[in-house]
PDB file of C-alpha atoms in Angstrom:
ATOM      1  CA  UNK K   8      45.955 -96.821  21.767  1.00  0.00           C
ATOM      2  CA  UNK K   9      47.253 -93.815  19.966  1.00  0.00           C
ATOM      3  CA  UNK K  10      47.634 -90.067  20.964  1.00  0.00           C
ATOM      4  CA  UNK K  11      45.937 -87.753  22.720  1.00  0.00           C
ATOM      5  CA  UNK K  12      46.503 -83.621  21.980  1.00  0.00           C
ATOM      6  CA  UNK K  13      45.078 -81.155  23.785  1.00  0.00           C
ATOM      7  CA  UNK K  14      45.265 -77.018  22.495  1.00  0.00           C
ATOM      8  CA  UNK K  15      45.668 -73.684  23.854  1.00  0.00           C
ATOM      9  CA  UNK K  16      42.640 -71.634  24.251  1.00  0.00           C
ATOM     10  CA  UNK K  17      41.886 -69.783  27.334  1.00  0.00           C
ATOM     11  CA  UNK K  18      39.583 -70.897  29.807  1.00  0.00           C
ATOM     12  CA  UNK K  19      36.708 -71.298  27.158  1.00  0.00           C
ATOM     13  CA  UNK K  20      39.012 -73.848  25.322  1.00  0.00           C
ATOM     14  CA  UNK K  21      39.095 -75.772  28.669  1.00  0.00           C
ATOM     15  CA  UNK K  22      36.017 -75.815  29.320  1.00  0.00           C
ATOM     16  CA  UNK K  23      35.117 -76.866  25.889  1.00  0.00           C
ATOM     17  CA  UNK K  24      37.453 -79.509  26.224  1.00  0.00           C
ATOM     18  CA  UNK K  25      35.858 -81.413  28.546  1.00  0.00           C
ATOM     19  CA  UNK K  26      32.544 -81.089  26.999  1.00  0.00           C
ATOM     20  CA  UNK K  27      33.984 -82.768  24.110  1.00  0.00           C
ATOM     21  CA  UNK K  28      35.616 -85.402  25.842  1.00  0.00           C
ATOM     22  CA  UNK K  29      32.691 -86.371  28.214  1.00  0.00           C
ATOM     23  CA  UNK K  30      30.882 -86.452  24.841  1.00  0.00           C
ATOM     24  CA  UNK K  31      33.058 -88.731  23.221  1.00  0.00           C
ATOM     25  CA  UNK K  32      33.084 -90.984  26.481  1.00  0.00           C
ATOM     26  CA  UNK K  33      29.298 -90.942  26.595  1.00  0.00           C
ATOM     27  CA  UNK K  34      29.403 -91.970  23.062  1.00  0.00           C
ATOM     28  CA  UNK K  35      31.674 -94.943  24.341  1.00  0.00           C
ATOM     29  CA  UNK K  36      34.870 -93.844  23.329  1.00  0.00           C
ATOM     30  CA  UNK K  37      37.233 -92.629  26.324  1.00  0.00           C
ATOM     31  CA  UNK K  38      40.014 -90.766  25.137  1.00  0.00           C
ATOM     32  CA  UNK K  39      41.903 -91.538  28.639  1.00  0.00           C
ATOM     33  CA  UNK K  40      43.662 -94.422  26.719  1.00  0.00           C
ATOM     34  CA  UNK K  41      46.082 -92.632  25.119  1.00  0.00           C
ATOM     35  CA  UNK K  42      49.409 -94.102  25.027  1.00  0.00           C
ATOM     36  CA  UNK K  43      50.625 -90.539  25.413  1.00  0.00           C
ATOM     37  CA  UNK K  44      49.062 -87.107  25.903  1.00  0.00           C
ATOM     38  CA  UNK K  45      50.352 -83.902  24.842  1.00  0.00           C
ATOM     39  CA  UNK K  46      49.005 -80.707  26.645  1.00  0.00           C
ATOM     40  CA  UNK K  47      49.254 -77.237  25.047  1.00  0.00           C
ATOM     41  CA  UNK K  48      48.274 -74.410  27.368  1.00  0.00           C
ATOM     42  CA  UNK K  49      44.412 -74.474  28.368  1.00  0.00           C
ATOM     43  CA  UNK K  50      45.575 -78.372  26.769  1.00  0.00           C
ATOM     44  CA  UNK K  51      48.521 -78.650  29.612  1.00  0.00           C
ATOM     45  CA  UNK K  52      45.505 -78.231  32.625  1.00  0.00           C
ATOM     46  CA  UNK K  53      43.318 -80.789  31.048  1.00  0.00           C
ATOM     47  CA  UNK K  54      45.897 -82.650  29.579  1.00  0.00           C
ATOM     48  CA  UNK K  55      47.357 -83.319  33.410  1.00  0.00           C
ATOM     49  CA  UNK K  56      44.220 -84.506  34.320  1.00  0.00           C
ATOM     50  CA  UNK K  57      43.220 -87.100  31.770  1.00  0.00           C
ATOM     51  CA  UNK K  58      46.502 -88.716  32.099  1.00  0.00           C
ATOM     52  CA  UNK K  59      45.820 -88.655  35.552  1.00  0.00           C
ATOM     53  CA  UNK K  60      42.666 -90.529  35.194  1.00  0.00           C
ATOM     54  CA  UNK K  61      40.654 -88.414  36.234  1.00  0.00           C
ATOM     55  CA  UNK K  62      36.673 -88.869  35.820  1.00  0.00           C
ATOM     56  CA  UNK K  63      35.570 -87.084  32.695  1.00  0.00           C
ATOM     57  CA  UNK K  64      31.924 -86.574  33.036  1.00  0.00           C
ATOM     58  CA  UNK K  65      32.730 -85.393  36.791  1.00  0.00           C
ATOM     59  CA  UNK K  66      35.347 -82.529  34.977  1.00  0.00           C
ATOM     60  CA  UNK K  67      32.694 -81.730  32.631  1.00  0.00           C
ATOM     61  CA  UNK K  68      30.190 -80.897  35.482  1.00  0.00           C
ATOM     62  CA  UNK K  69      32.941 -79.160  37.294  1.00  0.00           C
ATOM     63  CA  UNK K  70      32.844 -76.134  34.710  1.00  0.00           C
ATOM     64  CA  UNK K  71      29.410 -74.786  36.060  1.00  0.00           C
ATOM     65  CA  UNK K  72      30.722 -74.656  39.675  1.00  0.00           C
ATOM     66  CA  UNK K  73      33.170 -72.447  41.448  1.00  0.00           C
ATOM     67  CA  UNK K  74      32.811 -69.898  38.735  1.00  0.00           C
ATOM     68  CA  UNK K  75      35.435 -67.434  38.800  1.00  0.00           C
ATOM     69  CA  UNK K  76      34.279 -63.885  40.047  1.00  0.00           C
ATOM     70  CA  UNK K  77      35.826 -60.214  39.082  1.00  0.00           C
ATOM     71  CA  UNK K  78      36.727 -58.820  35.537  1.00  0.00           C
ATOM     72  CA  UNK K  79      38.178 -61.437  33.210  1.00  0.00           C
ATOM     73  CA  UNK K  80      41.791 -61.302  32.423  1.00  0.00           C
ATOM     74  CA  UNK K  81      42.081 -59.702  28.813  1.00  0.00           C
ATOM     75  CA  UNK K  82      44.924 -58.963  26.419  1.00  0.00           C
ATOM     76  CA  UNK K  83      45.606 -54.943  25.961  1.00  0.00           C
ATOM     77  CA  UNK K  84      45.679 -53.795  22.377  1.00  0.00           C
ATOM     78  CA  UNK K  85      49.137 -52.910  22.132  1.00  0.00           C
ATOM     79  CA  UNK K  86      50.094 -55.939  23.769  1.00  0.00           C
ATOM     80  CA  UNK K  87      48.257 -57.912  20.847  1.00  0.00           C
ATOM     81  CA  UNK K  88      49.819 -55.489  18.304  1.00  0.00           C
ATOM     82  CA  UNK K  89      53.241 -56.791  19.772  1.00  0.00           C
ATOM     83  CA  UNK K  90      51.889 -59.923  19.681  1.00  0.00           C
ATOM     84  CA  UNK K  91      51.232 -60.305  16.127  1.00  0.00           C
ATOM     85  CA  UNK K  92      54.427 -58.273  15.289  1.00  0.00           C
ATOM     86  CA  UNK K  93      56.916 -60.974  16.924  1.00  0.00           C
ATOM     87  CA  UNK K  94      54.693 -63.691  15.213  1.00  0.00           C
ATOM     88  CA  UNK K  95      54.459 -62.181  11.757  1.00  0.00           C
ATOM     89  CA  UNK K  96      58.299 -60.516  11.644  1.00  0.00           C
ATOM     90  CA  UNK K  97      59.433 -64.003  12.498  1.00  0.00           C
ATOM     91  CA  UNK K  98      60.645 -66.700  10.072  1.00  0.00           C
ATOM     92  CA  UNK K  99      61.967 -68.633  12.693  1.00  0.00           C
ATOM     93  CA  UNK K 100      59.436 -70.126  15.418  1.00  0.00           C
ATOM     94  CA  UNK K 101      62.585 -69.323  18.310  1.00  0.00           C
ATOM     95  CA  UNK K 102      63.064 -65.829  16.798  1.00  0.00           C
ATOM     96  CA  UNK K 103      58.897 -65.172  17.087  1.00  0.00           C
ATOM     97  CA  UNK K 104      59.093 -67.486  20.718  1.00  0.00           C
ATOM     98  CA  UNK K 105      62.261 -64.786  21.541  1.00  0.00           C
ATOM     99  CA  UNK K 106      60.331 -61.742  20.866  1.00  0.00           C
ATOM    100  CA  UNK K 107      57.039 -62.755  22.555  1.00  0.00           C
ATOM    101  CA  UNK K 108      59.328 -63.494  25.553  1.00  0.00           C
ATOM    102  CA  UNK K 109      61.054 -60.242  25.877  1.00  0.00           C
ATOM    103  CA  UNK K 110      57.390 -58.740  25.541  1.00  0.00           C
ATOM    104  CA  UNK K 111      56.009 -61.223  28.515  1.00  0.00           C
ATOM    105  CA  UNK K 112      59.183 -60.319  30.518  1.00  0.00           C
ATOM    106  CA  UNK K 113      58.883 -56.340  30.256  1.00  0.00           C
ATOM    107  CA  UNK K 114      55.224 -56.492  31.008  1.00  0.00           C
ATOM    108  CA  UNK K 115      53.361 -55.368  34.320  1.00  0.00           C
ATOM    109  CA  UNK K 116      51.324 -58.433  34.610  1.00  0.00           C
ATOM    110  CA  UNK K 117      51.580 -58.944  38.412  1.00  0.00           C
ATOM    111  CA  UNK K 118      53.443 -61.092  40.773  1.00  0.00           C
ATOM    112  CA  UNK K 119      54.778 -64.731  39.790  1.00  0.00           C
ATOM    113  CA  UNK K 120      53.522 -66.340  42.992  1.00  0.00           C
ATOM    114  CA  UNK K 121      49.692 -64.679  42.237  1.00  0.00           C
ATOM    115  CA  UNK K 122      49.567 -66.254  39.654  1.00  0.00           C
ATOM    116  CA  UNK K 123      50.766 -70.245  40.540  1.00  0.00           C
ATOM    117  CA  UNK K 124      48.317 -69.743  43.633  1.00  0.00           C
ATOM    118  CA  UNK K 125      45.224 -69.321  40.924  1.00  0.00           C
ATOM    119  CA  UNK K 126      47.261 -72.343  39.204  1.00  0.00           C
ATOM    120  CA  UNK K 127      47.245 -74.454  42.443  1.00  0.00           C
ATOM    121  CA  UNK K 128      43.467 -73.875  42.459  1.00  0.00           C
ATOM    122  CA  UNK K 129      41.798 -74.854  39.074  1.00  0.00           C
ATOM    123  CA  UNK K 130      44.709 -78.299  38.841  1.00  0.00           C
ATOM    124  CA  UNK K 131      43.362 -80.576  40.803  1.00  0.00           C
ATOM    125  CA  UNK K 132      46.379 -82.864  40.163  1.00  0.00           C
ATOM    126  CA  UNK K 133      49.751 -82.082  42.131  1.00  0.00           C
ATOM    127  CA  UNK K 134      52.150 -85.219  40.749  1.00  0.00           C
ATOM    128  CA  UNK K 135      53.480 -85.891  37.133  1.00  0.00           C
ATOM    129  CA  UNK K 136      50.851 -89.391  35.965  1.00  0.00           C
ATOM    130  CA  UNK K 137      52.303 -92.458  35.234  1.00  0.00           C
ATOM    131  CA  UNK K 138      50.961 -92.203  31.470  1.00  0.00           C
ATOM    132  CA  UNK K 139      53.245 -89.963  29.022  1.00  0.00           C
ATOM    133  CA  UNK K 140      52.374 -86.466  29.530  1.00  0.00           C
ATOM    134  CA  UNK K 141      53.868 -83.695  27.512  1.00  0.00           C
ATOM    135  CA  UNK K 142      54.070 -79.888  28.832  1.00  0.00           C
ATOM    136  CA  UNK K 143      55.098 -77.415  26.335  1.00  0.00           C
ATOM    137  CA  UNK K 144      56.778 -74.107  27.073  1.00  0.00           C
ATOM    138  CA  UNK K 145      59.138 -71.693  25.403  1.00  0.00           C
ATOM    139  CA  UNK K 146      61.841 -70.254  26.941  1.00  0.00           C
ATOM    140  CA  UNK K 147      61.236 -66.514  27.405  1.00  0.00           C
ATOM    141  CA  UNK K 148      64.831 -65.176  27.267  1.00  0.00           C
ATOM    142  CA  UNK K 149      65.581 -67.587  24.452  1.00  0.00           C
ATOM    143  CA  UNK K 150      62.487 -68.685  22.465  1.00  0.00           C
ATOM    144  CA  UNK K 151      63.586 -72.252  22.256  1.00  0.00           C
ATOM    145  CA  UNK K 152      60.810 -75.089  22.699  1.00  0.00           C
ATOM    146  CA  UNK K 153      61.143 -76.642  25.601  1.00  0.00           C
ATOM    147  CA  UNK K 154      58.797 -79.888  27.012  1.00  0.00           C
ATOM    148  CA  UNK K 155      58.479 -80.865  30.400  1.00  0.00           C
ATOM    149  CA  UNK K 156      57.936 -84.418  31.696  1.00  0.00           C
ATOM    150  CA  UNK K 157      58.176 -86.456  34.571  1.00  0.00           C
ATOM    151  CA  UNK K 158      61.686 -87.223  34.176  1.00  0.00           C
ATOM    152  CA  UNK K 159      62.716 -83.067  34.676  1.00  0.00           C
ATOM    153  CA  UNK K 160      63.159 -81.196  36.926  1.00  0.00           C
ATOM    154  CA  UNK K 161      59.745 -79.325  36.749  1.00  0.00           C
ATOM    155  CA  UNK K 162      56.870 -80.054  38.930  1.00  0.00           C
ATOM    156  CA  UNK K 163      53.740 -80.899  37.439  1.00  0.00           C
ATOM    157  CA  UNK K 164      52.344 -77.145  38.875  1.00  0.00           C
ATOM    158  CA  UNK K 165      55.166 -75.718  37.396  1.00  0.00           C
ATOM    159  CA  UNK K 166      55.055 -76.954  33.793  1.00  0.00           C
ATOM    160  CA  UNK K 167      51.468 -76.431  33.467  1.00  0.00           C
ATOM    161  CA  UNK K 168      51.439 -73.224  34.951  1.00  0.00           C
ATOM    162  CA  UNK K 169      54.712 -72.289  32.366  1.00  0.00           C
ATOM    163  CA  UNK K 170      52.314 -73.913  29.169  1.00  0.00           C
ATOM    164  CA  UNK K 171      49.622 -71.213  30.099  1.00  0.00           C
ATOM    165  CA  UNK K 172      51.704 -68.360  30.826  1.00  0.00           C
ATOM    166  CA  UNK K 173      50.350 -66.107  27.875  1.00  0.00           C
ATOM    167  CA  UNK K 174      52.761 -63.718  26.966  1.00  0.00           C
ATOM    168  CA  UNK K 175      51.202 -59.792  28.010  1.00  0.00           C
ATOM    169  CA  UNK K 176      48.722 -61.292  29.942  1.00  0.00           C
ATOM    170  CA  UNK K 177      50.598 -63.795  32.993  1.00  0.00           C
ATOM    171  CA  UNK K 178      53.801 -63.544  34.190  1.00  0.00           C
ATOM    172  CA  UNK K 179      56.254 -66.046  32.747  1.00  0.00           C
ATOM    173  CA  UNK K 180      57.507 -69.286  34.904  1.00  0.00           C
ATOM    174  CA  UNK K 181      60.751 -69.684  36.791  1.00  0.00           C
ATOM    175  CA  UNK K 182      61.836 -73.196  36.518  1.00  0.00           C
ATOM    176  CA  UNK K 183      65.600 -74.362  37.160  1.00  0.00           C
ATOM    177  CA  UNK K 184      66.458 -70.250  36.943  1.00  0.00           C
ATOM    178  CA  UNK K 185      64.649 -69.861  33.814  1.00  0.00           C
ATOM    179  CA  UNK K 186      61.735 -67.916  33.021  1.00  0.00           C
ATOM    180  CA  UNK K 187      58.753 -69.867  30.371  1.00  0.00           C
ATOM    181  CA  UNK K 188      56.103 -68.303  28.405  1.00  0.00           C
ATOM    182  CA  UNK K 189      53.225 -70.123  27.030  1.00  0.00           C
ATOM    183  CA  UNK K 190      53.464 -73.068  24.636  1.00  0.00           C
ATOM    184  CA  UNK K 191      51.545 -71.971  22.358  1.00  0.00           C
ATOM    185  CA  UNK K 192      53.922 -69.302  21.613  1.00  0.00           C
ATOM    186  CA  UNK K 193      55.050 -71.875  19.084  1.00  0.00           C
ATOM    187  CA  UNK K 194      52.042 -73.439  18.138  1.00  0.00           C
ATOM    188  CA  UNK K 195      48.073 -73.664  19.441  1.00  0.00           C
ATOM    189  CA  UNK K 196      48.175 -77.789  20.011  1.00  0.00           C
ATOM    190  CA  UNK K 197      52.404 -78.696  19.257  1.00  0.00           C
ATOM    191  CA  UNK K 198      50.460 -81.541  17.327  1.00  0.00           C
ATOM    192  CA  UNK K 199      53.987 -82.744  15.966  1.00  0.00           C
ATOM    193  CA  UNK K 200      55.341 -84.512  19.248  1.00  0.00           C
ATOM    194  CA  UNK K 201      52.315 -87.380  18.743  1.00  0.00           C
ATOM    195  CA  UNK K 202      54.549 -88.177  15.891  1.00  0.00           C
ATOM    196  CA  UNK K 203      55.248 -92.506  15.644  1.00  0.00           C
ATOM    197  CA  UNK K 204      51.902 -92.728  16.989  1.00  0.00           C
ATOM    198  CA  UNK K 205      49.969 -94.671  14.761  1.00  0.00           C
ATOM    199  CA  UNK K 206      46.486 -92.606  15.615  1.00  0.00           C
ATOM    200  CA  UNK K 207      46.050 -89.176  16.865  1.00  0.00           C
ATOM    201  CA  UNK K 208      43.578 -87.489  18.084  1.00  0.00           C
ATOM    202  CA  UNK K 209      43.870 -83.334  18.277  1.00  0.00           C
ATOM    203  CA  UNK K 210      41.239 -81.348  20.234  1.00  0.00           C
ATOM    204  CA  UNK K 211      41.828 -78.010  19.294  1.00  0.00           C
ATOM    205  CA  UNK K 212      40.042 -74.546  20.349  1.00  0.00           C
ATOM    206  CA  UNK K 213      42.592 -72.657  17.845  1.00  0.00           C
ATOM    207  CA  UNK K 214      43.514 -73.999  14.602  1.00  0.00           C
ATOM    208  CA  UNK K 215      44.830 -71.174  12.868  1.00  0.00           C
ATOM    209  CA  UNK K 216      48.790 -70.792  12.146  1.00  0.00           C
ATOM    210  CA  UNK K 217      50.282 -67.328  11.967  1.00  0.00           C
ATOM    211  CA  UNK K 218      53.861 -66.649  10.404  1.00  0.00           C
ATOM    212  CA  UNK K 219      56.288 -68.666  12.124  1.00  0.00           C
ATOM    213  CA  UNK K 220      53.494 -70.143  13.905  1.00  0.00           C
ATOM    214  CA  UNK K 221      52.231 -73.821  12.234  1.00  0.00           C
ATOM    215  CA  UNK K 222      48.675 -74.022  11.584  1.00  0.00           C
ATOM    216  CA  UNK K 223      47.143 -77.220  13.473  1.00  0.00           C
ATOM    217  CA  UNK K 224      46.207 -78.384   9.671  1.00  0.00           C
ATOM    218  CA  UNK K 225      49.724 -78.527   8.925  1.00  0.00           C
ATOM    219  CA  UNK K 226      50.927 -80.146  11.420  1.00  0.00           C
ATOM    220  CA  UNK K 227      48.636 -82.682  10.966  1.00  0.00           C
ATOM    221  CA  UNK K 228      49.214 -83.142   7.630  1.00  0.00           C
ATOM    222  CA  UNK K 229      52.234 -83.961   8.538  1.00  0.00           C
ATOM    223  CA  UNK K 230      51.069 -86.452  11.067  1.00  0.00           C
ATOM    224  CA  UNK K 231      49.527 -88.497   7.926  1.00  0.00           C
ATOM    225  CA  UNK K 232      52.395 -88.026   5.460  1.00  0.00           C
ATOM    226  CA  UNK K 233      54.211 -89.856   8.114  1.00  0.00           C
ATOM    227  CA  UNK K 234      51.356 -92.704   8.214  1.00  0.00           C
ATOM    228  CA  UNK K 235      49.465 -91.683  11.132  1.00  0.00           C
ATOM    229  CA  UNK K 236      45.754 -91.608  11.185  1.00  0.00           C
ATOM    230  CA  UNK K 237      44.393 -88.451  12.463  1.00  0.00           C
ATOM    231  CA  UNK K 238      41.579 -86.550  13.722  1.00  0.00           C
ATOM    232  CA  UNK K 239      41.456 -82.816  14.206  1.00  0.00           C
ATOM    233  CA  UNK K 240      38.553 -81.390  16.070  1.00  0.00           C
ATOM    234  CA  UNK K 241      37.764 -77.924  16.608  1.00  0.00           C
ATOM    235  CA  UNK K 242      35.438 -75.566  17.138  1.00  0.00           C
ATOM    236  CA  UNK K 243      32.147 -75.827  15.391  1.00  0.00           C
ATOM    237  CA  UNK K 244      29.916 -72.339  14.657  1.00  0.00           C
ATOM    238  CA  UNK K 245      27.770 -73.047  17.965  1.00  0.00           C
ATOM    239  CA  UNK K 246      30.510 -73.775  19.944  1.00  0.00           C
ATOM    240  CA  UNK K 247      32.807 -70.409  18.400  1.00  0.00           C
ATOM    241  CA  UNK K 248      29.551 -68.241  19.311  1.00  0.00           C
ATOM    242  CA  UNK K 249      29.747 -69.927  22.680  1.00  0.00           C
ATOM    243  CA  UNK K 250      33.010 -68.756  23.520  1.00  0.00           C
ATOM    244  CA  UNK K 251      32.393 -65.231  23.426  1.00  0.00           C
ATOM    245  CA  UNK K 252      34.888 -62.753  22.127  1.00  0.00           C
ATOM    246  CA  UNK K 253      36.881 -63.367  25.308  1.00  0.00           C
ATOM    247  CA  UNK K 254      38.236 -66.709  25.726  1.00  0.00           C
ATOM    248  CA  UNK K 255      39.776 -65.625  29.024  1.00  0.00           C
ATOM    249  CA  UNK K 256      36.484 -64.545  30.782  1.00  0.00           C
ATOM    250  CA  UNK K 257      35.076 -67.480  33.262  1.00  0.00           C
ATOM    251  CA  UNK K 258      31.654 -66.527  32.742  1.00  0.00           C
ATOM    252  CA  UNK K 259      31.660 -68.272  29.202  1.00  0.00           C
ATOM    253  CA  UNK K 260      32.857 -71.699  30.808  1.00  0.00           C
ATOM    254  CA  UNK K 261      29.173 -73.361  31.439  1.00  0.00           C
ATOM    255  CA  UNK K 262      28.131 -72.371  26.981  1.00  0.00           C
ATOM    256  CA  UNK K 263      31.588 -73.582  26.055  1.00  0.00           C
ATOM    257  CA  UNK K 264      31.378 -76.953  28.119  1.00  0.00           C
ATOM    258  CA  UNK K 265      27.817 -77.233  26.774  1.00  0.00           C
ATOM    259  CA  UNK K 266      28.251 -76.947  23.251  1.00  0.00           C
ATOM    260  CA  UNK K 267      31.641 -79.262  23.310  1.00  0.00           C
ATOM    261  CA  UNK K 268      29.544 -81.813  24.200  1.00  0.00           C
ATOM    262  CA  UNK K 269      27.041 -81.505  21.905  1.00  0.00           C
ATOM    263  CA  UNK K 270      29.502 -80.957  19.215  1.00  0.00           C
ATOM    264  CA  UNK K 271      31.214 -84.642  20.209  1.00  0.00           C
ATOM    265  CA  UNK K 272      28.092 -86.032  18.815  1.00  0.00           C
ATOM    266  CA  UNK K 273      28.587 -85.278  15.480  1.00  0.00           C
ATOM    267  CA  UNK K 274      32.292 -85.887  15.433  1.00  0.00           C
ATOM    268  CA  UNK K 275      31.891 -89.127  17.829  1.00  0.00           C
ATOM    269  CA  UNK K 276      31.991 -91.510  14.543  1.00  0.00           C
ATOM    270  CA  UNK K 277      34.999 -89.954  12.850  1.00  0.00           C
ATOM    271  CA  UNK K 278      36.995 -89.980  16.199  1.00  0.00           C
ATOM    272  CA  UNK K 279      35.844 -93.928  16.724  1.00  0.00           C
ATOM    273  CA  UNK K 280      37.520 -94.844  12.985  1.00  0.00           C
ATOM    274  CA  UNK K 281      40.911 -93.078  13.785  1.00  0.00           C
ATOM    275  CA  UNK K 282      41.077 -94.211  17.514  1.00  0.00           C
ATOM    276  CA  UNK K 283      39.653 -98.115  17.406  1.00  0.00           C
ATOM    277  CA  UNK K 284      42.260 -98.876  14.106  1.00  0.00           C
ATOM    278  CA  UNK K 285      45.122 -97.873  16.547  1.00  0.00           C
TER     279      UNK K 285
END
């Protein structure tokens, strides 16, 4: 089968996630197929999982249990100001990955080894799949794109805690004596590394490029100049309302799981004529 791409977008875009792909497997199309799956953030912690083989309709259920409690982790306005400067100043995705870095580094966002423990709890996965599983991460000091994979030296822990590191908001990841900041630093899905795969399919929470950022569109576009067939989905009205102006506040997990899968229904046939002509 073809490829499998999984976006950034906080713990509502997980959760939606896996209402769209227990949708789509209810429908009769299981998405665990993939040839390779590419995992963007939120993407990288379900994106372990599917390649892993997990069940999908057991993950989907899994979002109304074991909520979260306390107040939801939440980007400060300046930070997002800072944010958007790095992005917007930036022709050059490394330059804007460089600046959000130096921003994530200087930050008082608590202890690395918090953090990986809350990791260790929502991955229910500890070893790198046999299927092809991309990780994406920048480099914080650097802003270079970097993708972890079996064959590195990252754990699977590691990498996927590195892909969600959002910059202001987490800590960034030591690996091999360097420090990662979220994937999506670069872009909300990385869409471009299912390239030579002859289907795609992108699940996507965020779509939207900003400066140096790619927009998931264009990237795809790409995808189809190159002679891919692809499928973007992302969120519909119901399921945008249903993630709440937060996207990093648990309580919003059980609407955004629901309304995923009711939005794979309408999107189940377009996903079936890009995934069964791989």
């Amino acid at each position: 089968m073809g490829a499998l791409v999984l976006g950034g977008g906080g713990l509502t875009g997980v959760s939606w996630e896996w209402g769209v792909l227990a949708g789509l497997a209810a429908a009769g199309i299981d998405l665990r197929d993939a040839e390779l799956v590419v995992g963007t953030s939120a993407g990288s912690v379900v994106g372990a999982q599917v390649a892993a083989g997990l069940d999908l309709e057991e993950r989907f259920t899994a979002q109304f249990t074991a909520l979260e409690t306390g107040a939801p982790a939440r980007m400060a306005r300046v930070d997002l100001a800072r944010s958007a400067w790095a992005v917007l100043s930036s022709r050059e995705p490394a330059r804007a990955g460089a600046r959000l870095g130096r921003m994530a580094l200087n930050a008082r966002t608590g202890p690395e080894a918090a953090r990986a423990a809350v990791m260790r709890a929502r991955l229910p996965v500890r070893d790198w799949p046999e299927r092809p599983l991309l990780v994406t991460a920048v480099d914080a000091a650097t802003g270079a794109f970097t993708v972890f994979d079996r064959s590195g030296e990252a754990t699977l822990l590691e990498a996927v805690g590195a892909s969600c590191a959002v910059p202001g908001v987490y800590p960034p990841v030591t690996i091999g004596g360097r420090r990662y900041i979220d994937g999506g630093a670069r872009s909300a899905t990385n869409a471009d590394l299912a390239a030579g795969h002859e289907a795609v399919v992108v699940i996507a929470p965020v779509t939207q490029g900003l400066g140096a950022i790619k927009s998931v569109a264009g990237q795809a576009a790409d995808l189809r100049r190159a002679g891919a067939k692809v499928v973007v989905i992302s969120p519909d009205p119901a399921s945008r309302r249903a993630f709440g102006r937060n996207s990093l506040d648990p309580a919003r997990r059980p609407p955004a799981a629901r309304a995923g899968h009711r939005q794979a229904v309408s999107v189940a046939e377009a996903v079936a004529a890009v995934w069964e002509a791989a």
